CSV table of C-alpha atoms and ligand atoms in Angstrom, one decimal:
chain,number,residue,atom,x,y,z
A,142,MET,CA,-13.6,-26.1,1.7
A,143,ARG,CA,-13.8,-27.0,-2.1
A,144,LEU,CA,-15.2,-23.9,-4.0
A,145,LEU,CA,-16.1,-23.3,-7.6
A,146,ALA,CA,-15.9,-19.7,-8.8
A,147,ILE,CA,-17.3,-17.8,-11.8
A,148,GLU,CA,-16.1,-14.4,-13.0
A,149,SER,CA,-17.8,-12.5,-16.0
A,150,SER,CA,-17.5,-8.8,-14.9
A,151,CYS,CA,-15.9,-7.6,-18.3
A,152,ASP,CA,-14.2,-9.3,-21.1
A,153,GLU,CA,-13.0,-12.5,-19.6
A,154,THR,CA,-15.2,-15.5,-18.9
A,155,ALA,CA,-13.4,-17.4,-16.1
A,156,ALA,CA,-14.0,-20.4,-13.8
A,157,ALA,CA,-11.9,-21.9,-11.2
A,158,VAL,CA,-12.0,-24.6,-8.5
A,159,VAL,CA,-9.9,-24.1,-5.3
A,160,LEU,CA,-9.3,-26.1,-2.2
A,161,ALA,CA,-9.1,-24.0,0.9
A,162,GLU,CA,-8.3,-24.9,4.4
A,163,GLY,CA,-7.3,-22.4,7.2
A,164,SER,CA,-5.5,-19.7,5.3
A,165,GLU,CA,-4.2,-21.8,2.7
A,166,ILE,CA,-6.1,-21.6,-0.6
A,167,ARG,CA,-4.7,-23.8,-3.5
A,168,ILE,CA,-5.8,-23.7,-7.0
A,169,LEU,CA,-7.1,-26.9,-8.5
A,170,SER,CA,-8.0,-25.3,-11.8
A,171,ASN,CA,-8.2,-21.8,-13.1
A,172,ILE,CA,-9.6,-21.3,-16.8
A,173,VAL,CA,-9.8,-17.9,-18.4
A,174,ALA,CA,-11.6,-17.5,-21.9
A,175,SER,CA,-10.5,-14.0,-22.9
A,176,GLN,CA,-12.6,-12.0,-25.5
A,177,VAL,CA,-10.0,-9.4,-26.5
A,178,ASP,CA,-9.4,-10.6,-30.0
A,179,VAL,CA,-13.1,-9.7,-30.6
A,180,HIS,CA,-13.1,-6.4,-28.9
A,181,ARG,CA,-9.7,-5.3,-30.3
A,182,LEU,CA,-11.5,-4.6,-33.7
A,183,TYR,CA,-13.4,-1.9,-31.9
A,184,GLY,CA,-10.5,-0.6,-30.0
A,185,GLY,CA,-12.3,-1.3,-26.5
A,186,VAL,CA,-14.9,-3.5,-24.9
A,187,VAL,CA,-18.2,-3.4,-26.6
A,188,PRO,CA,-20.6,-4.6,-23.8
A,189,GLU,CA,-23.4,-6.3,-25.8
A,190,ILE,CA,-20.5,-8.4,-27.6
A,191,ALA,CA,-19.2,-9.2,-24.2
A,192,SER,CA,-22.5,-10.5,-22.8
A,193,ARG,CA,-23.0,-12.6,-25.8
A,194,ALA,CA,-19.6,-14.2,-25.6
A,195,HIS,CA,-20.1,-14.9,-21.9
A,196,VAL,CA,-23.3,-16.8,-22.6
A,197,GLU,CA,-21.6,-18.9,-25.0
A,198,ALA,CA,-18.6,-19.6,-23.0
A,199,LEU,CA,-19.8,-20.0,-19.4
A,200,SER,CA,-21.1,-23.5,-19.4
A,201,ARG,CA,-18.0,-24.8,-21.4
A,202,ILE,CA,-15.4,-23.0,-19.3
A,203,THR,CA,-17.2,-24.0,-16.0
A,204,TYR,CA,-17.3,-27.8,-17.0
A,205,ALA,CA,-13.8,-27.5,-18.1
A,206,ALA,CA,-12.7,-26.2,-14.5
A,207,LEU,CA,-14.4,-28.9,-12.8
A,208,GLU,CA,-12.9,-31.5,-15.2
A,209,GLN,CA,-9.3,-30.1,-14.7
A,210,ALA,CA,-9.8,-30.0,-10.9
A,211,GLY,CA,-11.1,-33.7,-11.1
A,212,VAL,CA,-14.2,-32.9,-9.1
A,213,SER,CA,-17.9,-33.0,-9.7
A,214,LEU,CA,-20.5,-30.6,-8.8
A,215,GLY,CA,-21.4,-33.0,-5.8
A,216,LEU,CA,-17.9,-32.5,-4.3
A,217,LEU,CA,-18.3,-29.0,-3.9
A,218,ASP,CA,-19.0,-26.8,-0.8
A,219,GLY,CA,-20.0,-23.7,-2.5
A,220,LEU,CA,-20.3,-21.5,-5.6
A,221,ALA,CA,-18.7,-18.0,-5.6
A,222,VAL,CA,-19.7,-15.5,-8.3
A,223,THR,CA,-18.7,-11.9,-9.1
A,224,ASP,CA,-21.9,-9.9,-8.5
A,225,HIS,CA,-20.4,-6.3,-8.7
A,226,PRO,CA,-18.9,-4.0,-10.1
A,227,GLY,CA,-18.5,-4.3,-13.8
A,228,LEU,CA,-20.6,-4.3,-17.2
A,229,ILE,CA,-24.1,-5.1,-16.0
A,230,GLY,CA,-25.0,-7.3,-18.9
A,231,ALA,CA,-21.6,-9.3,-18.5
A,232,LEU,CA,-22.3,-9.6,-14.7
A,233,LEU,CA,-25.8,-10.7,-15.2
A,234,CYS,CA,-24.7,-13.6,-17.4
A,235,GLY,CA,-22.5,-14.9,-14.7
A,236,VAL,CA,-24.6,-14.4,-11.7
A,237,ASN,CA,-27.8,-15.9,-13.4
A,238,PHE,CA,-25.7,-19.0,-14.7
A,239,ALA,CA,-24.0,-19.4,-11.1
A,240,LYS,CA,-27.6,-19.1,-9.5
A,241,SER,CA,-29.2,-21.9,-11.7
A,242,LEU,CA,-26.2,-24.1,-11.1
A,243,ALA,CA,-26.3,-23.6,-7.5
A,244,VAL,CA,-30.2,-24.4,-7.3
A,245,ASN,CA,-29.6,-27.6,-9.4
A,246,ALA,CA,-26.5,-28.8,-7.5
A,247,HIS,CA,-27.9,-27.7,-3.9
A,248,LEU,CA,-24.8,-25.4,-3.3
A,249,PRO,CA,-24.7,-22.3,-1.2
A,250,ILE,CA,-24.0,-19.3,-3.5
A,251,ILE,CA,-21.4,-16.6,-2.3
A,252,PRO,CA,-21.6,-13.2,-4.0
A,253,VAL,CA,-18.0,-11.6,-4.5
A,254,ASP,CA,-17.0,-8.0,-5.0
A,255,HIS,CA,-14.7,-8.2,-8.0
A,256,ILE,CA,-12.3,-5.5,-6.3
A,257,LYS,CA,-12.0,-7.7,-3.2
A,258,GLY,CA,-11.4,-10.6,-5.7
A,259,HIS,CA,-8.4,-8.8,-7.1
A,260,ILE,CA,-7.1,-8.2,-3.5
A,261,ALA,CA,-7.7,-12.0,-2.6
A,262,ALA,CA,-5.4,-12.9,-5.5
A,263,ALA,CA,-2.6,-12.2,-3.2
A,264,TYR,CA,-3.9,-15.1,-0.8
A,265,LEU,CA,-3.7,-17.6,-3.4
A,266,ALA,CA,-1.0,-20.3,-2.5
A,267,ARG,CA,2.0,-21.0,-4.7
A,268,ASP,CA,5.4,-22.7,-4.0
A,269,GLY,CA,7.9,-20.7,-1.8
A,270,TYR,CA,5.2,-18.0,-1.2
A,271,THR,CA,3.9,-16.8,2.2
A,272,PRO,CA,0.6,-14.9,1.7
A,273,PRO,CA,0.1,-11.6,3.5
A,274,LYS,CA,-2.2,-11.5,6.7
A,275,PRO,CA,-4.3,-8.4,7.2
A,276,PRO,CA,-4.0,-5.5,8.1
A,277,PHE,CA,-2.1,-4.2,4.9
A,278,ILE,CA,-2.4,-1.6,2.3
A,279,ALA,CA,-3.7,-2.8,-1.0
A,280,LEU,CA,-3.4,-0.8,-4.4
A,281,VAL,CA,-5.9,-2.1,-6.9
A,282,VAL,CA,-5.0,-1.0,-10.4
A,283,SER,CA,-7.1,-2.3,-13.3
A,284,GLY,CA,-8.9,-1.3,-16.3
A,285,GLY,CA,-11.7,0.4,-14.2
A,286,HIS,CA,-10.0,1.1,-10.9
A,287,THR,CA,-7.1,2.8,-9.2
A,288,SER,CA,-7.8,2.4,-5.5
A,289,ILE,CA,-5.8,2.3,-2.3
A,290,TYR,CA,-7.5,0.3,0.5
A,291,HIS,CA,-6.7,-0.3,4.2
A,292,VAL,CA,-7.5,-4.0,4.3
A,293,THR,CA,-8.4,-4.5,7.9
A,294,SER,CA,-9.5,-8.1,7.8
A,295,TYR,CA,-10.0,-11.0,5.1
A,296,THR,CA,-13.4,-9.4,4.4
A,297,GLU,CA,-13.1,-5.8,5.4
A,298,HIS,CA,-11.6,-3.1,3.3
A,299,THR,CA,-11.5,0.9,3.9
A,300,LEU,CA,-11.1,2.9,0.8
A,301,ILE,CA,-8.4,5.6,1.4
A,302,GLY,CA,-7.6,6.8,-2.0
A,303,SER,CA,-8.9,6.5,-5.6
A,304,THR,CA,-9.0,8.0,-9.0
A,305,ARG,CA,-11.5,10.7,-9.4
A,306,ASP,CA,-11.9,10.0,-13.2
A,307,ASP,CA,-10.1,7.6,-15.4
A,308,ALA,CA,-8.4,4.4,-14.0
A,309,MET,CA,-4.6,3.9,-14.6
A,310,GLY,CA,-5.2,0.9,-17.0
A,311,GLU,CA,-8.1,2.8,-19.0
A,312,ALA,CA,-5.6,5.7,-19.6
A,313,PHE,CA,-2.9,3.2,-20.7
A,314,ASP,CA,-5.3,1.7,-23.0
A,315,LYS,CA,-6.6,5.1,-24.4
A,316,ILE,CA,-3.0,6.5,-24.9
A,317,GLY,CA,-1.6,3.3,-26.2
A,318,ARG,CA,-4.4,3.2,-28.8
A,319,LEU,CA,-3.5,6.7,-30.1
A,320,ILE,CA,0.1,5.6,-30.5
A,321,GLY,CA,-0.9,2.4,-32.3
A,322,ILE,CA,-0.9,-0.2,-29.7
A,323,PRO,CA,-3.7,-2.6,-30.0
A,324,TYR,CA,-6.3,-3.1,-27.2
A,325,PRO,CA,-5.7,-3.8,-24.5
A,326,ALA,CA,-2.5,-1.5,-24.6
A,327,GLY,CA,-1.1,-2.2,-21.3
A,328,ALA,CA,1.5,-5.0,-22.0
A,329,GLY,CA,2.5,-3.2,-25.4
A,330,PHE,CA,3.0,0.1,-23.5
A,331,ASP,CA,5.0,-1.7,-20.9
A,332,ALA,CA,7.4,-3.1,-23.4
A,333,LEU,CA,7.8,0.3,-25.3
A,334,ALA,CA,8.4,2.1,-22.1
A,335,ARG,CA,11.2,-0.4,-21.4
A,336,GLU,CA,12.8,0.6,-24.7
A,337,GLY,CA,12.6,4.2,-23.6
A,338,PHE,CA,14.1,3.5,-20.2
A,339,THR,CA,16.9,1.5,-21.6
A,340,GLU,CA,17.7,4.1,-24.3
A,341,THR,CA,17.9,6.7,-21.6
A,342,VAL,CA,19.7,4.9,-18.6
A,343,GLY,CA,21.0,1.7,-20.1
A,344,ASP,CA,20.6,-1.5,-18.2
A,345,THR,CA,20.9,-0.2,-14.7
A,346,GLU,CA,19.5,-2.2,-11.8
A,347,ASN,CA,17.5,0.8,-10.2
A,348,TYR,CA,16.6,2.3,-13.5
A,349,PHE,CA,13.6,4.2,-12.2
A,350,ALA,CA,15.6,6.2,-9.8
A,351,ALA,CA,18.3,6.7,-12.6
A,352,TYR,CA,15.6,8.0,-14.9
A,353,ALA,CA,14.3,10.3,-12.3
A,354,LYS,CA,17.6,12.0,-12.4
A,355,SER,CA,18.2,12.0,-16.1
A,356,ALA,CA,17.9,14.9,-18.7
A,357,ALA,CA,15.2,12.9,-20.4
A,358,ARG,CA,12.9,13.3,-17.2
A,359,ARG,CA,13.2,17.1,-17.7
A,360,ASP,CA,12.7,17.2,-21.6
A,361,PRO,CA,10.2,20.1,-21.7
A,362,GLN,CA,9.0,18.6,-25.3
A,363,LEU,CA,7.7,15.4,-23.3
A,364,LYS,CA,6.4,17.4,-20.2
A,365,LEU,CA,3.6,15.6,-18.6
A,366,PRO,CA,1.7,16.4,-15.2
A,367,SER,CA,1.5,14.2,-12.2
A,368,PRO,CA,-1.8,12.4,-11.8
A,369,ALA,CA,-1.2,12.4,-8.0
A,370,LEU,CA,-3.6,15.2,-6.4
A,371,THR,CA,-2.0,17.5,-4.1
A,372,ASP,CA,-5.1,18.6,-2.2
A,373,GLY,CA,-4.2,16.6,1.0
A,374,SER,CA,-5.9,13.4,-0.4
A,375,TYR,CA,-4.6,10.2,-1.7
A,376,ASP,CA,-6.6,10.5,-4.8
A,377,PHE,CA,-5.6,10.7,-8.4
A,378,SER,CA,-6.6,12.2,-11.8
A,379,PHE,CA,-5.5,10.1,-14.7
A,380,SER,CA,-7.9,11.9,-17.0
A,381,GLY,CA,-5.6,15.1,-16.4
A,382,LEU,CA,-2.6,12.9,-17.5
A,383,LYS,CA,-4.3,11.4,-20.2
A,384,THR,CA,-5.6,14.9,-21.7
A,385,ALA,CA,-2.1,16.3,-21.4
A,386,ALA,CA,-0.8,13.4,-23.4
A,387,ILE,CA,-3.2,13.7,-26.0
A,388,ASN,CA,-2.3,17.4,-26.4
A,389,LEU,CA,1.3,16.4,-26.5
A,390,LEU,CA,0.6,14.0,-29.3
A,391,HIS,CA,-1.3,16.6,-31.2
A,392,ARG,CA,1.4,19.1,-30.9
A,393,PHE,CA,3.8,16.8,-32.5
A,394,GLU,CA,1.5,16.0,-35.1
A,395,GLN,CA,0.7,19.8,-35.9
A,396,GLN,CA,4.4,20.7,-36.0
A,397,ALA,CA,5.1,17.6,-38.1
A,398,ILE,CA,7.8,16.4,-35.7
A,399,PRO,CA,8.1,12.5,-35.5
A,400,LEU,CA,7.3,11.5,-32.0
A,401,PRO,CA,10.0,9.7,-30.1
A,402,LEU,CA,7.6,6.8,-29.2
A,403,ALA,CA,9.6,4.9,-26.6
A,404,ALA,CA,11.0,8.0,-25.0
A,405,PHE,CA,7.3,9.1,-24.7
A,406,ALA,CA,6.1,5.9,-23.4
A,407,ALA,CA,8.8,5.9,-20.7
A,408,ARG,CA,8.0,9.6,-19.6
A,409,TYR,CA,4.1,8.7,-19.5
A,410,THR,CA,4.9,5.5,-17.5
A,411,PHE,CA,7.2,7.4,-15.1
A,412,GLU,CA,4.6,10.0,-14.4
A,413,ALA,CA,1.9,7.4,-13.8
A,414,VAL,CA,4.1,5.1,-11.7
A,415,GLU,CA,5.8,7.8,-9.7
A,416,ALA,CA,2.3,9.4,-8.7
A,417,VAL,CA,1.2,6.1,-7.3
A,418,ALA,CA,4.5,5.6,-5.5
A,419,THR,CA,4.2,9.2,-4.0
A,420,HIS,CA,0.8,8.6,-2.5
A,421,LEU,CA,1.7,5.0,-1.4
A,422,SER,CA,4.9,6.3,0.3
A,423,ALA,CA,2.7,8.8,2.3
A,424,VAL,CA,0.1,6.1,3.0
A,425,LEU,CA,2.6,3.5,4.3
A,426,THR,CA,4.1,6.2,6.6
A,427,ALA,CA,0.7,6.9,7.9
A,428,TYR,CA,0.1,2.9,8.4
A,429,PRO,CA,3.4,2.0,10.1
A,430,ASP,CA,2.1,-1.5,10.7
A,431,CYS,CA,1.2,-2.5,7.1
A,432,ASP,CA,2.9,-4.1,4.2
A,433,LEU,CA,1.6,-3.5,0.7
A,434,VAL,CA,-0.2,-5.7,-1.8
A,435,LEU,CA,-0.2,-4.8,-5.4
A,436,CYS,CA,-3.1,-6.3,-7.5
A,437,GLY,CA,-5.4,-5.9,-10.6
A,438,GLY,CA,-4.6,-6.2,-14.2
A,439,VAL,CA,-2.0,-3.3,-14.3
A,440,ALA,CA,-0.1,-5.0,-11.5
A,441,ALA,CA,1.4,-6.9,-14.3
A,442,ASN,CA,3.2,-3.8,-15.3
A,443,SER,CA,6.9,-4.5,-14.7
A,444,HIS,CA,7.8,-0.7,-14.2
A,445,LEU,CA,5.2,-0.4,-11.3
A,446,ARG,CA,6.3,-3.7,-9.9
A,447,HIS,CA,9.8,-2.6,-9.9
A,448,ARG,CA,9.1,1.1,-8.5
A,449,LEU,CA,7.0,-0.5,-5.6
A,450,SER,CA,9.3,-3.1,-4.7
A,451,VAL,CA,12.2,-0.4,-4.3
A,452,LEU,CA,9.7,1.8,-2.3
A,453,THR,CA,8.8,-1.0,0.1
A,454,GLU,CA,12.4,-2.2,0.5
A,455,LYS,CA,13.3,1.5,1.4
A,456,LEU,CA,10.5,1.5,4.1
A,457,HIS,CA,11.3,-1.9,5.3
A,458,ARG,CA,7.8,-3.3,4.5
A,459,GLY,CA,6.8,-6.5,2.8
A,460,PHE,CA,5.7,-6.3,-0.9
A,461,PHE,CA,3.2,-8.8,-2.2
A,462,VAL,CA,2.2,-9.2,-5.7
A,463,PRO,CA,0.5,-12.0,-7.6
A,464,PRO,CA,2.2,-13.4,-10.7
A,465,PRO,CA,1.1,-11.6,-13.8
A,466,SER,CA,-1.3,-14.5,-14.7
A,467,LEU,CA,-3.2,-13.8,-11.5
A,468,CYS,CA,-3.1,-10.1,-11.8
A,469,GLY,CA,-5.7,-9.9,-14.7
A,470,ASP,CA,-9.3,-11.0,-14.4
A,471,ASN,CA,-9.7,-14.7,-13.2
A,472,ALA,CA,-11.9,-16.8,-11.1
A,473,ALA,CA,-9.4,-18.3,-8.7
A,474,MET,CA,-9.2,-14.7,-7.0
A,475,ILE,CA,-13.0,-14.6,-6.8
A,476,ALA,CA,-12.9,-18.2,-5.2
A,477,ALA,CA,-10.2,-16.9,-2.6
A,478,ALA,CA,-12.4,-13.9,-1.6
A,479,GLY,CA,-15.5,-16.2,-1.6
A,480,TYR,CA,-13.9,-18.6,0.7
A,481,PHE,CA,-13.3,-16.0,3.4
A,482,ALA,CA,-17.0,-14.5,2.8
A,483,ALA,CA,-18.2,-18.1,3.4
A,484,LEU,CA,-16.3,-18.5,6.5
A,485,LYS,CA,-18.3,-15.4,7.7
A,486,GLY,CA,-21.6,-16.8,6.4
A,487,ALA,CA,-22.0,-14.1,3.8
A,488,PHE,CA,-24.1,-16.2,1.3
A,489,GLY,CA,-26.5,-15.0,-1.2
A,490,ASP,CA,-30.1,-16.3,-2.0
A,491,SER,CA,-32.3,-16.5,-4.9
A,492,SER,CA,-32.8,-12.6,-4.8
A,493,LEU,CA,-29.1,-12.4,-5.7
A,494,ASN,CA,-28.7,-9.8,-8.5
A,495,ALA,CA,-25.8,-8.2,-10.5
A,496,CYS,CA,-24.9,-4.5,-9.9
A,497,ALA,CA,-22.7,-2.4,-12.0
A,498,ALA,CA,-21.7,-0.1,-9.4
A,499,ASP,CA,-19.1,-0.1,-6.6
A,500,PHE,CA,-20.6,-0.4,-3.1
B,44,KG4,O1,-8.0,-6.3,-13.9
B,44,KG4,P1,-8.2,-6.4,-15.4
B,44,KG4,O2,-7.9,-7.6,-16.1
B,44,KG4,O3,-9.7,-6.0,-15.8
B,44,KG4,C1,-10.4,-5.0,-15.2
B,44,KG4,O4,-10.9,-5.3,-14.0
B,44,KG4,O5,-10.5,-3.9,-15.5
B,44,KG4,O6,-7.2,-5.1,-15.8
B,44,KG4,C2,-7.2,-4.9,-17.3
B,44,KG4,C3,-6.2,-3.8,-17.5
B,44,KG4,C4,-6.3,-3.2,-19.0
B,44,KG4,O7,-6.4,-1.8,-18.9
B,44,KG4,C5,-4.8,-3.6,-19.4
B,44,KG4,O8,-4.2,-2.7,-20.3
B,44,KG4,C6,-4.0,-3.5,-18.1
B,44,KG4,O9,-4.8,-4.2,-17.3
B,44,KG4,N1,-2.7,-4.2,-18.3
B,44,KG4,C7,-1.7,-3.6,-18.1
B,44,KG4,C8,-0.5,-4.6,-18.2
B,44,KG4,N2,-1.1,-5.8,-18.3
B,44,KG4,C9,-2.5,-5.4,-18.4
B,44,KG4,N3,-1.4,-2.3,-17.9
B,44,KG4,C10,0.0,-1.9,-17.8
B,44,KG4,N4,1.0,-2.8,-17.9
B,44,KG4,C11,0.9,-4.1,-18.2
B,44,KG4,N5,1.8,-4.9,-18.4
B,45,ZN,ZN1,-10.4,-6.8,-12.7
C-alpha cells in the first residue's frame, strides 16, 4: 500500500509518502516545514499564526513529498491525515486540504489520532532495526502529552497513566524560557543539563545512577518535587514540578544569588526523568510480557533515552525509540498509523472533521 500523509496539528506542516507491506513500512519521503522561528518571537505557539502558516505551506509541502517519493497522486492507495488532538485551527487546515485532495484524486481518506501516530513512529523501517510488535508499553512524551499506554494491537491502545496537568515538554519549554533558552526549549535544556551532569559526575557511562548518589542530588538549594504521583496511579503532575522550579528561580533572584544554571537544569531533568522511570518500572513489572516504546518530541531527550535504556536492560525488556528526527511531529508516523487503520477499514468520509480534544 502506498500512502500519502499530512500532519498539521501544531506548529509543523508535514507531508510524507510511505510504502507499506505486511508489517514493513518504508519511508519514501518525509518533509517537515517547521514554524518555530515565527513562534519563537512570542515564546510559544500562537494558534492563529500557526493556522495561517499551515495554509501557506500545505500544498507546497505535499507536492514536494510526492515529488521526492517519485509518485503521482494516481499511484497512491490512500491519504492519511491527523484529525485530532491538537490546535483546532491548525488541524482544520490539514483535514480540509486532505479532504479536497482525496475527493479530487479519488483516494480513500484515513483519519489518524496524532498520539497513535507518535507510537507508530516506532513501526517505521530503518536499516538494521526490527520494529516492535504489540503488545507493548508506550510512553508518549510531547509538548502536549505525557501518557503511558498499553498498546494491545496495531490499532488499539489503553491509557494507563498520564499527566493531570502540564505535559513534560510543555514544562521543559516554560522553565527553559524562564532561564533564557529560546522556544522550544527542550533541546537547549537537554544540552544544559548535560553540562550539569558532567560537572557533577564527569564522563561516567551510567551517569544518571552516579548523579542519583551524588551530593548535588541532595543539595537543598535546588530541591524539587518528583512529578510522579504517589496515590497508587501511574499519573504525573508536571505543573507541581514547574511551580516548585519557578519558586526556586524567584528565591535565587530575591536573594540576589546567581543561579547555577547547568546544575539547576541537571537537577530539574533528573526529577522529571526519574519520575517517568519510577512509574515505568512499576508498569513494566505489572505487564511482564511487554517491551517499552518511547516516542513523542521529548523522546529526543538524551537523558530520558539513557535512563529508560538502563531501566529496560535491568528488567530484561526490549527498548524501542525512533531516531530524534522521527520523535518530533512528522507525517511519516501519521502514514504508519494510517496504514494499520486502513488495513482495518477505518476510513473517513466527507463528514470528517477536526477535533481539538483527545478521545
Ligand atoms: O511531539 P512534538 O514535536 O509536538 C507535540 O505534539 O507537542 O513535541 C514537541 C516538544 C516540545 O516541548 C520540545 O521542547 C520537546 O518536544 N523536545 C524536547 C527535546 N527535543 C524536543 N524535550 C526535551 N529534550 C529534547 N531533546
Ligand atoms: Zn506531537
